[in-house]
mmCIF file of C-alpha atoms and ligand atoms in Angstrom:
data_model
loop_
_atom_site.group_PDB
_atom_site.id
_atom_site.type_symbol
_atom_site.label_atom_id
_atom_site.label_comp_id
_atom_site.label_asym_id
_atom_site.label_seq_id
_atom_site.Cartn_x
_atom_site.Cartn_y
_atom_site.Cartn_z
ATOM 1 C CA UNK H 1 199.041 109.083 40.383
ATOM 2 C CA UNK H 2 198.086 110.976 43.788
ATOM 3 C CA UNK H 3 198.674 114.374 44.079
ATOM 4 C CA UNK H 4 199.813 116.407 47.064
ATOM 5 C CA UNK H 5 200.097 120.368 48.133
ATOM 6 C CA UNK H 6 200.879 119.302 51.851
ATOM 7 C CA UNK H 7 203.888 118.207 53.304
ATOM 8 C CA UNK H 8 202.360 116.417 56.061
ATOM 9 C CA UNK H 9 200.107 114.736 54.202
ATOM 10 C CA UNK H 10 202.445 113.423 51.500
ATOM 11 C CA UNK H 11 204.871 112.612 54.673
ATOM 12 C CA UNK H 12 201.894 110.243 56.301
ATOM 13 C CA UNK H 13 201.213 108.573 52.961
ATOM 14 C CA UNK H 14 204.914 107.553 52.445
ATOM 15 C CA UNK H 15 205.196 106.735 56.007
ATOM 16 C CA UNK H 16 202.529 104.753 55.717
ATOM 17 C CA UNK H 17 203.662 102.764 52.556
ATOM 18 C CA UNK H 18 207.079 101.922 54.136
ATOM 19 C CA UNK H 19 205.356 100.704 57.325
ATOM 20 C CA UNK H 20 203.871 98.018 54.428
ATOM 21 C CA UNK H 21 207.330 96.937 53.091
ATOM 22 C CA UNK H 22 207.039 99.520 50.281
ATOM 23 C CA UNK H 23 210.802 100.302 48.338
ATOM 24 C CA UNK H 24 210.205 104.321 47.827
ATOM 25 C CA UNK H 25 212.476 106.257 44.978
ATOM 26 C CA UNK H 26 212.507 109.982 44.655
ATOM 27 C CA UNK H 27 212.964 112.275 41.762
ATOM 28 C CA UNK H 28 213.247 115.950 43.208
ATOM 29 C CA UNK H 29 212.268 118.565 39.954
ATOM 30 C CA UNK H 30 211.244 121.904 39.104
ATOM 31 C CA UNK H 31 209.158 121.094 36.658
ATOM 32 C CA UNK H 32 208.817 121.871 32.724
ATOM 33 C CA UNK H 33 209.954 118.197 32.608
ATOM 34 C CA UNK H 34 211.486 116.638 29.756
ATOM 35 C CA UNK H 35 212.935 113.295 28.605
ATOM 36 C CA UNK H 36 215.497 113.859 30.972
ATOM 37 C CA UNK H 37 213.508 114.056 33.889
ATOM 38 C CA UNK H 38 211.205 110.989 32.705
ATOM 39 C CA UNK H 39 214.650 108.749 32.425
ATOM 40 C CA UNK H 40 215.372 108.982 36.216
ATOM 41 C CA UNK H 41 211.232 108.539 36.998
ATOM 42 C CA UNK H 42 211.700 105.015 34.415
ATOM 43 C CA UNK H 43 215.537 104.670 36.745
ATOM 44 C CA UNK H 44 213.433 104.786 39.682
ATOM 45 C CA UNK H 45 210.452 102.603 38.827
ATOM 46 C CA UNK H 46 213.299 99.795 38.137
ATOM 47 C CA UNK H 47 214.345 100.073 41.540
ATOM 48 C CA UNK H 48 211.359 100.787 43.799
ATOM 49 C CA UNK H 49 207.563 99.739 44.508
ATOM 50 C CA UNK H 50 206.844 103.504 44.413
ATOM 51 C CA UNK H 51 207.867 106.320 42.548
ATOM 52 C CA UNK H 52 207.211 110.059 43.819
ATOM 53 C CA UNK H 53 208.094 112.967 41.666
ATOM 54 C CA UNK H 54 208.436 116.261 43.274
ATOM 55 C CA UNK H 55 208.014 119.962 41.322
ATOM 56 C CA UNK H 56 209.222 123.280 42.692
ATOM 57 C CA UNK H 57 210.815 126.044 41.788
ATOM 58 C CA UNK H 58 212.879 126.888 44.521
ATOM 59 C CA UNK H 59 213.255 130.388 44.835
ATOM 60 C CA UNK H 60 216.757 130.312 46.820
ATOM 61 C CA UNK H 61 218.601 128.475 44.704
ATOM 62 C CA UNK H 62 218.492 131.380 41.920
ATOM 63 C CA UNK H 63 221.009 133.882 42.577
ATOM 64 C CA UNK H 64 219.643 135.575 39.563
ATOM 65 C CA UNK H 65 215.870 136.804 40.098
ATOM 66 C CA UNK H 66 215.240 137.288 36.218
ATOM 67 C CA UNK H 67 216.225 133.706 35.877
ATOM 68 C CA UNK H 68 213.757 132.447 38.583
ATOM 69 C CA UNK H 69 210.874 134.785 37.301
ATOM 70 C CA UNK H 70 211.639 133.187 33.647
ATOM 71 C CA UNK H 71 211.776 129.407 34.497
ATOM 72 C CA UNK H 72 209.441 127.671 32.691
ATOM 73 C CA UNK H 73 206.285 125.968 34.131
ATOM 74 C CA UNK H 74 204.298 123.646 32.316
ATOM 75 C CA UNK H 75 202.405 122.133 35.192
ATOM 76 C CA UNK H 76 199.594 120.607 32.882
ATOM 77 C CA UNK H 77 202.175 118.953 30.328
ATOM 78 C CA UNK H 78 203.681 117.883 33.406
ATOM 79 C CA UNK H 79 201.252 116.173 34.709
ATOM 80 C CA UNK H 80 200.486 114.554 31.631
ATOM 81 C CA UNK H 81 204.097 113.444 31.315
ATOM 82 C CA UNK H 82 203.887 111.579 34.848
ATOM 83 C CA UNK H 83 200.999 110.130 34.595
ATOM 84 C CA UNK H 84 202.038 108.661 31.255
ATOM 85 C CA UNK H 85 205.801 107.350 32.843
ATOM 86 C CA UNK H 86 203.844 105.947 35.677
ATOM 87 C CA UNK H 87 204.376 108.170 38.413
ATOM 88 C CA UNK H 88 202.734 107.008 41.870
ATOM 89 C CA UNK H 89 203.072 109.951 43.885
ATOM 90 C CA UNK H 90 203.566 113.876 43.039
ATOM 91 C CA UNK H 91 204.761 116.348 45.559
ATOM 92 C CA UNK H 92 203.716 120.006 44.255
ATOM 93 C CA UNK H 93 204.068 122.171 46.932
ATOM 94 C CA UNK H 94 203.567 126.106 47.657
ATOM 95 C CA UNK H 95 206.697 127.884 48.923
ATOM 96 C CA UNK H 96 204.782 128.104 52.278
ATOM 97 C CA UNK H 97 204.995 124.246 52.466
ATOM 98 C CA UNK H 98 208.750 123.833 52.300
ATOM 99 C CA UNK H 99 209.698 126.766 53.858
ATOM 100 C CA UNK H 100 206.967 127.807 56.475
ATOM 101 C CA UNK H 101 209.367 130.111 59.147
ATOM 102 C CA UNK H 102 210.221 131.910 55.900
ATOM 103 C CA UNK H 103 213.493 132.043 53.837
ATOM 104 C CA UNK H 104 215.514 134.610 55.740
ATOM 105 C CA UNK H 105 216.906 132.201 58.626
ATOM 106 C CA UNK H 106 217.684 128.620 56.456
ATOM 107 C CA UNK H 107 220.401 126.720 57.929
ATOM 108 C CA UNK H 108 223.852 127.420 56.377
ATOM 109 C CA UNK H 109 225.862 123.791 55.031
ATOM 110 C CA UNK H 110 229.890 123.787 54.967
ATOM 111 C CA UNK H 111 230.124 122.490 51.545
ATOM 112 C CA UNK H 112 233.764 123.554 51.531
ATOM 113 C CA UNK H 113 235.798 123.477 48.391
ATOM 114 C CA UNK H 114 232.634 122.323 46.768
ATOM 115 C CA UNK H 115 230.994 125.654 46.835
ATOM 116 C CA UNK H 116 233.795 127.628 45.962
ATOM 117 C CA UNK H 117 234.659 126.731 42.701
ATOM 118 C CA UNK H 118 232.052 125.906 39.037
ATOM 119 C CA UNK H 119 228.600 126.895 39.799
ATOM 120 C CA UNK H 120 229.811 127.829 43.420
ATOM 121 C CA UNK H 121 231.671 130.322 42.300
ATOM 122 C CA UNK H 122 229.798 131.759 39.490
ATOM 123 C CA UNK H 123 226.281 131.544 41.227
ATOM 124 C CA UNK H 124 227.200 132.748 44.982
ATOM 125 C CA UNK H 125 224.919 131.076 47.144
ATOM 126 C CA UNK H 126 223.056 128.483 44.217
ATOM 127 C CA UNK H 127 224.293 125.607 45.987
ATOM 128 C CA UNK H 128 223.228 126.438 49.890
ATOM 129 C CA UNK H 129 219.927 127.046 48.086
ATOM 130 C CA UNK H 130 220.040 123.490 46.771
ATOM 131 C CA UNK H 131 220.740 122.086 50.058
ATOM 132 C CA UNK H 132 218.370 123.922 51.702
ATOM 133 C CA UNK H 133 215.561 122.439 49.218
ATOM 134 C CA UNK H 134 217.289 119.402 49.478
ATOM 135 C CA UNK H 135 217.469 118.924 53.224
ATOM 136 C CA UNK H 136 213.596 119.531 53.520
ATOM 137 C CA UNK H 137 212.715 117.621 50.499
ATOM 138 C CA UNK H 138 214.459 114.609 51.983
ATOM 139 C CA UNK H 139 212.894 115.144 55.477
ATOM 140 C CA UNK H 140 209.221 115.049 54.106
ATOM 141 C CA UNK H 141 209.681 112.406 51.369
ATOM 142 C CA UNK H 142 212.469 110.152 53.394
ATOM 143 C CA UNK H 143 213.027 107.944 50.684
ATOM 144 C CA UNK H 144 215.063 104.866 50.219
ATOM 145 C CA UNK H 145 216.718 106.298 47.146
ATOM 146 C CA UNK H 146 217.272 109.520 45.546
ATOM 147 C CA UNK H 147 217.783 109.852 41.826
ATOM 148 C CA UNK H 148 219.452 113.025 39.892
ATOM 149 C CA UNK H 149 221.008 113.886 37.056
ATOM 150 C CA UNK H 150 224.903 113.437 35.673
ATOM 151 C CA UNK H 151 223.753 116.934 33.758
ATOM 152 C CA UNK H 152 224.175 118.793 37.141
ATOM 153 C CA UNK H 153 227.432 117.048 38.190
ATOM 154 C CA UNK H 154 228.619 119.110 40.872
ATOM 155 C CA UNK H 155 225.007 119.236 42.100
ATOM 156 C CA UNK H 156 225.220 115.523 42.663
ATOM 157 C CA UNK H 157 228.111 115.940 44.681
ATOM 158 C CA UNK H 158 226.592 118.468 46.822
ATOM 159 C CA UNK H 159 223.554 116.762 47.230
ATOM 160 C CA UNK H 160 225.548 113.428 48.400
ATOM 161 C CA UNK H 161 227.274 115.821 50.750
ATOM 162 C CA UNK H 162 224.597 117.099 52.563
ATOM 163 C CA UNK H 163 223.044 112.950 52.616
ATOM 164 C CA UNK H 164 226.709 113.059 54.813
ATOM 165 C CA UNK H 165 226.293 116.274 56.388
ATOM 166 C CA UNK H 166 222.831 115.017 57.917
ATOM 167 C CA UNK H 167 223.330 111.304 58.644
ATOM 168 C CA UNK H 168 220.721 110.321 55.669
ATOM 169 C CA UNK H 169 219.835 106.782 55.090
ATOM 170 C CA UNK H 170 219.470 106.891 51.735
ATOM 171 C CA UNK H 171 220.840 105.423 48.318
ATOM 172 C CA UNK H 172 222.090 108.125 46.030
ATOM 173 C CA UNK H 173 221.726 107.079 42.178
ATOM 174 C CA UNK H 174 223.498 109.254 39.349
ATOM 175 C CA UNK H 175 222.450 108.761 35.995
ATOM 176 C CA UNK H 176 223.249 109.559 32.877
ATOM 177 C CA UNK H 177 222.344 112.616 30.572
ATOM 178 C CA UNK H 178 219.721 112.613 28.009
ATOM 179 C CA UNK H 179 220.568 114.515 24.841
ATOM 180 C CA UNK H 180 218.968 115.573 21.616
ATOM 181 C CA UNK H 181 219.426 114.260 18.322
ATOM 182 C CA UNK H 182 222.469 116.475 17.681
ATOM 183 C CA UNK H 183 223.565 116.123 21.050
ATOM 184 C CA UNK H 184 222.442 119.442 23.161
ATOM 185 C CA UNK H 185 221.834 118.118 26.698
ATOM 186 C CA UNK H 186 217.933 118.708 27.725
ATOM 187 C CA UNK H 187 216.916 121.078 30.328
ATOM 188 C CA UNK H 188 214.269 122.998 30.770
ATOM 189 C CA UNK H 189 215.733 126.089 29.488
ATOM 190 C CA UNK H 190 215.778 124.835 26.304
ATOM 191 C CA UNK H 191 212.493 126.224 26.009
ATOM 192 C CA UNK H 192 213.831 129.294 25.707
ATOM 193 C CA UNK H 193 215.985 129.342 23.044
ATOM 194 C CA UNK H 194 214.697 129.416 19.653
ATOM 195 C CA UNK H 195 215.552 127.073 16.768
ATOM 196 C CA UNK H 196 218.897 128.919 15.798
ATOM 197 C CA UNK H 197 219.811 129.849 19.170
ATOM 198 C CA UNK H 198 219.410 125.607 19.804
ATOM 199 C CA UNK H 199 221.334 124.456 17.249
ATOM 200 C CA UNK H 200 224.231 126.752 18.075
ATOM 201 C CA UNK H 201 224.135 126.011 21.338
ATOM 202 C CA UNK H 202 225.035 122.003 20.976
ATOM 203 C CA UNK H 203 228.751 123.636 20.430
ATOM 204 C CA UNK H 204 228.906 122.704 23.880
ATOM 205 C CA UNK H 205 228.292 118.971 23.036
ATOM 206 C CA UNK H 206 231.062 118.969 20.240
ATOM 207 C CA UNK H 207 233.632 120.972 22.747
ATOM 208 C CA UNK H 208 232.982 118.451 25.452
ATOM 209 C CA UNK H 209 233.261 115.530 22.792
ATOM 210 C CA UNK H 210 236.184 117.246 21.121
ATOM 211 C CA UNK H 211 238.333 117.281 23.945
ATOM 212 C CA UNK H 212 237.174 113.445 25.322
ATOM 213 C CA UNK H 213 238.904 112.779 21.995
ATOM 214 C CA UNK H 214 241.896 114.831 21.885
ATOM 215 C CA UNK H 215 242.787 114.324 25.266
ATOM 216 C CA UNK H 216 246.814 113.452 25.818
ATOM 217 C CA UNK H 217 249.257 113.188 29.010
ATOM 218 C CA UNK H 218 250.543 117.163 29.736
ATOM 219 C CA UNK H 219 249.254 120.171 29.883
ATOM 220 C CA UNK H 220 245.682 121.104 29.734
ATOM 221 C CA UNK H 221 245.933 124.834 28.988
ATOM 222 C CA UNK H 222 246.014 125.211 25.529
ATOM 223 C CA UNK H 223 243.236 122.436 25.138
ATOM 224 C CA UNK H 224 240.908 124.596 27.220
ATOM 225 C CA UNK H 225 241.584 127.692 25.334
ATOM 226 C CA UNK H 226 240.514 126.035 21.888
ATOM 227 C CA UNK H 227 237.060 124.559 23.665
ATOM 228 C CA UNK H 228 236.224 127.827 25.245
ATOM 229 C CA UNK H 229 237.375 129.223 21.308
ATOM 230 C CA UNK H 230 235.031 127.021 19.516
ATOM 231 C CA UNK H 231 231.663 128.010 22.383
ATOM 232 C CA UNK H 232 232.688 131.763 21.330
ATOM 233 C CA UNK H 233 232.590 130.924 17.574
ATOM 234 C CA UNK H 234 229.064 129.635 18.278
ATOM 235 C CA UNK H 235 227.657 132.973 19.954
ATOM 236 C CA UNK H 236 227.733 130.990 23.460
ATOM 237 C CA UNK H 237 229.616 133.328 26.333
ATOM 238 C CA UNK H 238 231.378 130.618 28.630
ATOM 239 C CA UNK H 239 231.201 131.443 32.293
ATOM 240 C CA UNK H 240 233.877 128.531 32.616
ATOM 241 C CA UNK H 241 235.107 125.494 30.905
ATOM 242 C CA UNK H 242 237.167 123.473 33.012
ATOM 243 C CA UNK H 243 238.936 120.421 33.246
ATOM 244 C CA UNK H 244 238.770 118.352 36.775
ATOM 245 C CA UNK H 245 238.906 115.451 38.546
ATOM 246 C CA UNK H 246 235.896 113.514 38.363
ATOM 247 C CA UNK H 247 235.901 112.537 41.748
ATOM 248 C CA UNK H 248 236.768 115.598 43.605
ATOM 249 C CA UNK H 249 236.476 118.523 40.975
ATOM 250 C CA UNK H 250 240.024 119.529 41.718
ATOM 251 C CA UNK H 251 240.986 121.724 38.873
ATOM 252 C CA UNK H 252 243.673 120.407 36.714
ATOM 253 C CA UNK H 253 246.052 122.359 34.775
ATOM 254 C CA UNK H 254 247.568 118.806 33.806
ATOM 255 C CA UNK H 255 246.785 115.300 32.992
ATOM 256 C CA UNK H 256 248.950 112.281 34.253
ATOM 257 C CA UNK H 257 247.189 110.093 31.855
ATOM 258 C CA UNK H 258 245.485 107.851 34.358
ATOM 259 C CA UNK H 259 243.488 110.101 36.916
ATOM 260 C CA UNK H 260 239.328 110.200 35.598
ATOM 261 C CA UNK H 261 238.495 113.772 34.112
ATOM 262 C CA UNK H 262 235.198 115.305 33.879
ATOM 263 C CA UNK H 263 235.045 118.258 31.109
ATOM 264 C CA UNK H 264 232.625 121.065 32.629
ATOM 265 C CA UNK H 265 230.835 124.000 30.767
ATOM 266 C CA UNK H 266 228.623 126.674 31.798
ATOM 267 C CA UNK H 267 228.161 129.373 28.899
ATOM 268 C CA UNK H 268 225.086 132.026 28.151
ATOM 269 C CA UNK H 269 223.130 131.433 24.826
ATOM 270 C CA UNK H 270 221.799 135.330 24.754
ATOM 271 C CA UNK H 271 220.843 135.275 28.630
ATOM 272 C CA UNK H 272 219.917 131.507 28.862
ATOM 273 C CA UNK H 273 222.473 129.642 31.077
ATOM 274 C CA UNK H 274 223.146 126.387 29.893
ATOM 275 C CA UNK H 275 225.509 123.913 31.539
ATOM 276 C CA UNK H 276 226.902 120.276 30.281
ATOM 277 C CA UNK H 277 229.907 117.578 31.525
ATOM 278 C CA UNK H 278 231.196 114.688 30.129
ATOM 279 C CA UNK H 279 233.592 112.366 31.630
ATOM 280 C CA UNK H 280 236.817 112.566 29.134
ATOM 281 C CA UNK H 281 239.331 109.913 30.347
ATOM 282 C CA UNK H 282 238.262 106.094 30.530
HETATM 283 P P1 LIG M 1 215.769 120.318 37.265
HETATM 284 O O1 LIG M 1 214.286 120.250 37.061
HETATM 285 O O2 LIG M 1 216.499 121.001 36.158
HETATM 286 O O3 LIG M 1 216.141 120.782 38.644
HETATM 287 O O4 LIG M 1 216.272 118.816 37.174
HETATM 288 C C1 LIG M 1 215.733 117.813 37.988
HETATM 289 C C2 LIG M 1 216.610 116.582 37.878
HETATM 290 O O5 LIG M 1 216.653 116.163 36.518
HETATM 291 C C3 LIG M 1 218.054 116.879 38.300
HETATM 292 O O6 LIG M 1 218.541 115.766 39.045
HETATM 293 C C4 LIG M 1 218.768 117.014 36.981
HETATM 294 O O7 LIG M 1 220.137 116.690 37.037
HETATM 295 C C5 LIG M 1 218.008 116.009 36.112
HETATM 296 N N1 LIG M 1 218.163 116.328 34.699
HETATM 297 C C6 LIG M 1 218.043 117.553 34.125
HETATM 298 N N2 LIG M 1 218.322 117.472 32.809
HETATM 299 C C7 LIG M 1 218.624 116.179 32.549
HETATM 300 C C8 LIG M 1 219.014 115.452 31.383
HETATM 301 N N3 LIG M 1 219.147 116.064 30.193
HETATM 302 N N4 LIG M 1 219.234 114.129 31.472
HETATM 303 C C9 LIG M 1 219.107 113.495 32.670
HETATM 304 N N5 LIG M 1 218.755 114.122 33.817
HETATM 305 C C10 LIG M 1 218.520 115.445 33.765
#
């Protein structure tokens, strides 16, 4: 695996491999990687000659500063990790590197609806953080394909926005979540709960499963208000659980019993934020 700090440099390596016929996938992180992460590394290997891995924490996506002071970094376990799934490239630049005029004057994205509602609306901001990232990430790696996580669904659908927004020739892959054994999706901030705190928290998997079984034709209310019953039950404070359509996020208060659904959750576990989806309706 070759290591970079410097976005030119890592830019004239790529370039350099595509100039030789080289397929390049992408896998844009912040680090304290997981299984999760290493599944869309392995998704990417399947599909390209090279693989690069990117890690930053990028401060503008957190509209919480706590949060972005407590993210986890495990850079050497990282690195282990990648070299291990066969990483070619990594990416691990300083904030001066991806934003060198400074963060004050980022471009702003019409995301629309998109950024309104979910995460939009409960983390003001998150999302033109993301795209911002995004949208530089993309410049310096310019890679044929781009893989992320179904875990951060309405992230994937901001992220193949902005591919619109700015003309981007590349192949956007979703792919599936990784769970534990008992079915808590992984993410980094695992690592902060502790072994109660886990095992309550995978509530969220049997709401999310609970109501991909349940679900009938009619109104949605009274469905919602038992999942969001069961997450308080388990000590987990829901920001939202919602009900949408998979392909737009519309809300929807009722089901016609055709239309895909995706079942959303964001809920605290003390003052860890966890968020999971599941599509409910085949
Ligand atoms: P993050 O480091 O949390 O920004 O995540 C980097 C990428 O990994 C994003 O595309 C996430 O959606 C994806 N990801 C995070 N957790 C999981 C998971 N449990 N399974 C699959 N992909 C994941």
């Amino acid at each position: 695996m070759i290591l970079f700090n410097k976005a030119a440099e890592v830019s004239a390596y790529i370039e350099r491999q595509k100039e030789a016929g080289k397929k390049i996938g992408f896998v844009p992180t912040m680090g304290a990687l997981h299984k999760g992460h290493l599944s869309l590394i392995e998704a990417s290997n399947l599909q390209n000659d090279l693989t690069v891995c990117s890690i930053f924490v990028n401060p503008t996506q957190f509209n919480d500063p706590g949060d972005f002071r407590q993210y986890p970094v495990t850079i050497e376990q990282d690195i282990r990790f990648l070299i291990n799934s066969d990483t070619d490239i990594l990416f691990l630049p300083g904030v001066e590197e991806i934003y060198p005029n400074g963060t004050t004057q980022l471009p702003e994205y019409d995301l629309g609806y998109l950024a309104k509602i979910l995460e939009g609306k409960f983390r003001p901001g998150h999302f033109q953080g993301v795209c911002q990232v995004m949208s530089r990430l993309l410049n310096i790696i310019s890679p044929h394909h781009l893989f992320m996580g179904q875990k951060d669904y309405q992230q994937c659908m901001v992220v193949k926005q902005l591919i619109k927004i700015e003309h981007l020739n590349i192949i956007f892959h979703t792919c599936p979540t990784l769970r534990e054994p008992e079915g808590l999706a992984m993410s980094s901030r695992n690592l902060r709960l502790n072994e109660e705190e886990r095992q309550k928290a995978t509530a969220i998997f049997r709401v999310l499963q609970y109501l991909k079984a349940n679900l009938r034709p009619g109104c949605l209310h009274e469905f919602k208000t038992e999942g969001i019953r069961m997450l308080e039950k388990n000590a987990l404070k829901p920001d939202y659980l919602e009900i949408a359509d998979a392909s737009t996020l519309e809300i929807a208060d009722q089901w016609d019993g055709s239309k895909k659904l995706v079942a959303l959750v964001a809920a605290f576990m003390r003052e860890v934020r966890l968020i999971d989806n599941m599509i409910i309706s085949e």
